[in-house]
mmCIF file with all atom_site columns, C-alpha atoms in Angstrom:
data_model
loop_
_atom_site.group_PDB
_atom_site.id
_atom_site.type_symbol
_atom_site.label_atom_id
_atom_site.label_alt_id
_atom_site.label_comp_id
_atom_site.label_asym_id
_atom_site.label_entity_id
_atom_site.label_seq_id
_atom_site.pdbx_PDB_ins_code
_atom_site.Cartn_x
_atom_site.Cartn_y
_atom_site.Cartn_z
_atom_site.occupancy
_atom_site.B_iso_or_equiv
_atom_site.pdbx_formal_charge
_atom_site.auth_seq_id
_atom_site.auth_comp_id
_atom_site.auth_asym_id
_atom_site.auth_atom_id
_atom_site.pdbx_PDB_model_num
ATOM 1  C CA . MET O 1 1  ? 155.059 113.636 193.394 1.00 66.00 ? 1  MET O CA 1
ATOM 2  C CA . PRO O 1 2  ? 154.879 110.464 195.495 1.00 77.00 ? 2  PRO O CA 1
ATOM 3  C CA . TRP O 1 3  ? 151.124 110.043 195.070 1.00 75.00 ? 3  TRP O CA 1
ATOM 4  C CA . MET O 1 4  ? 151.663 109.898 191.281 1.00 84.00 ? 4  MET O CA 1
ATOM 5  C CA . GLN O 1 5  ? 154.207 107.087 191.635 1.00 87.00 ? 5  GLN O CA 1
ATOM 6  C CA . GLY O 1 6  ? 151.851 105.214 193.992 1.00 85.00 ? 6  GLY O CA 1
ATOM 7  C CA . ALA O 1 7  ? 148.981 105.414 191.506 1.00 89.00 ? 7  ALA O CA 1
ATOM 8  C CA . LEU O 1 8  ? 151.245 104.176 188.710 1.00 91.00 ? 8  LEU O CA 1
ATOM 9  C CA . ARG O 1 9  ? 152.350 101.214 190.851 1.00 93.00 ? 9  ARG O CA 1
ATOM 10 C CA . GLU O 1 10 ? 148.738 100.396 191.775 1.00 92.00 ? 10 GLU O CA 1
ATOM 11 C CA . ARG O 1 11 ? 147.748 100.485 188.079 1.00 93.00 ? 11 ARG O CA 1
ATOM 12 C CA . GLN O 1 12 ? 150.606 98.148  187.161 1.00 93.00 ? 12 GLN O CA 1
ATOM 13 C CA . ARG O 1 13 ? 149.561 95.757  189.942 1.00 93.00 ? 13 ARG O CA 1
ATOM 14 C CA . ALA O 1 14 ? 145.933 95.743  188.714 1.00 92.00 ? 14 ALA O CA 1
ATOM 15 C CA . SER O 1 15 ? 147.155 95.092  185.151 1.00 92.00 ? 15 SER O CA 1
ATOM 16 C CA . GLU O 1 16 ? 149.175 92.095  186.348 1.00 92.00 ? 16 GLU O CA 1
ATOM 17 C CA . ARG O 1 17 ? 146.139 90.748  188.245 1.00 89.00 ? 17 ARG O CA 1
ATOM 18 C CA . GLU O 1 18 ? 143.935 91.151  185.152 1.00 90.00 ? 18 GLU O CA 1
ATOM 19 C CA . ARG O 1 19 ? 146.552 89.278  183.076 1.00 91.00 ? 19 ARG O CA 1
ATOM 20 C CA . ILE O 1 20 ? 146.540 86.388  185.549 1.00 87.00 ? 20 ILE O CA 1
ATOM 21 C CA . LEU O 1 21 ? 142.734 86.354  185.556 1.00 81.00 ? 21 LEU O CA 1
ATOM 22 C CA . LEU O 1 22 ? 142.566 86.338  181.763 1.00 75.00 ? 22 LEU O CA 1
#
């Protein structure tokens, strides 16, 4: 399912942004 992979990638990107913000 491509939409599943896209959501996983978006979540990883948000996690990286939160880490930079912290």
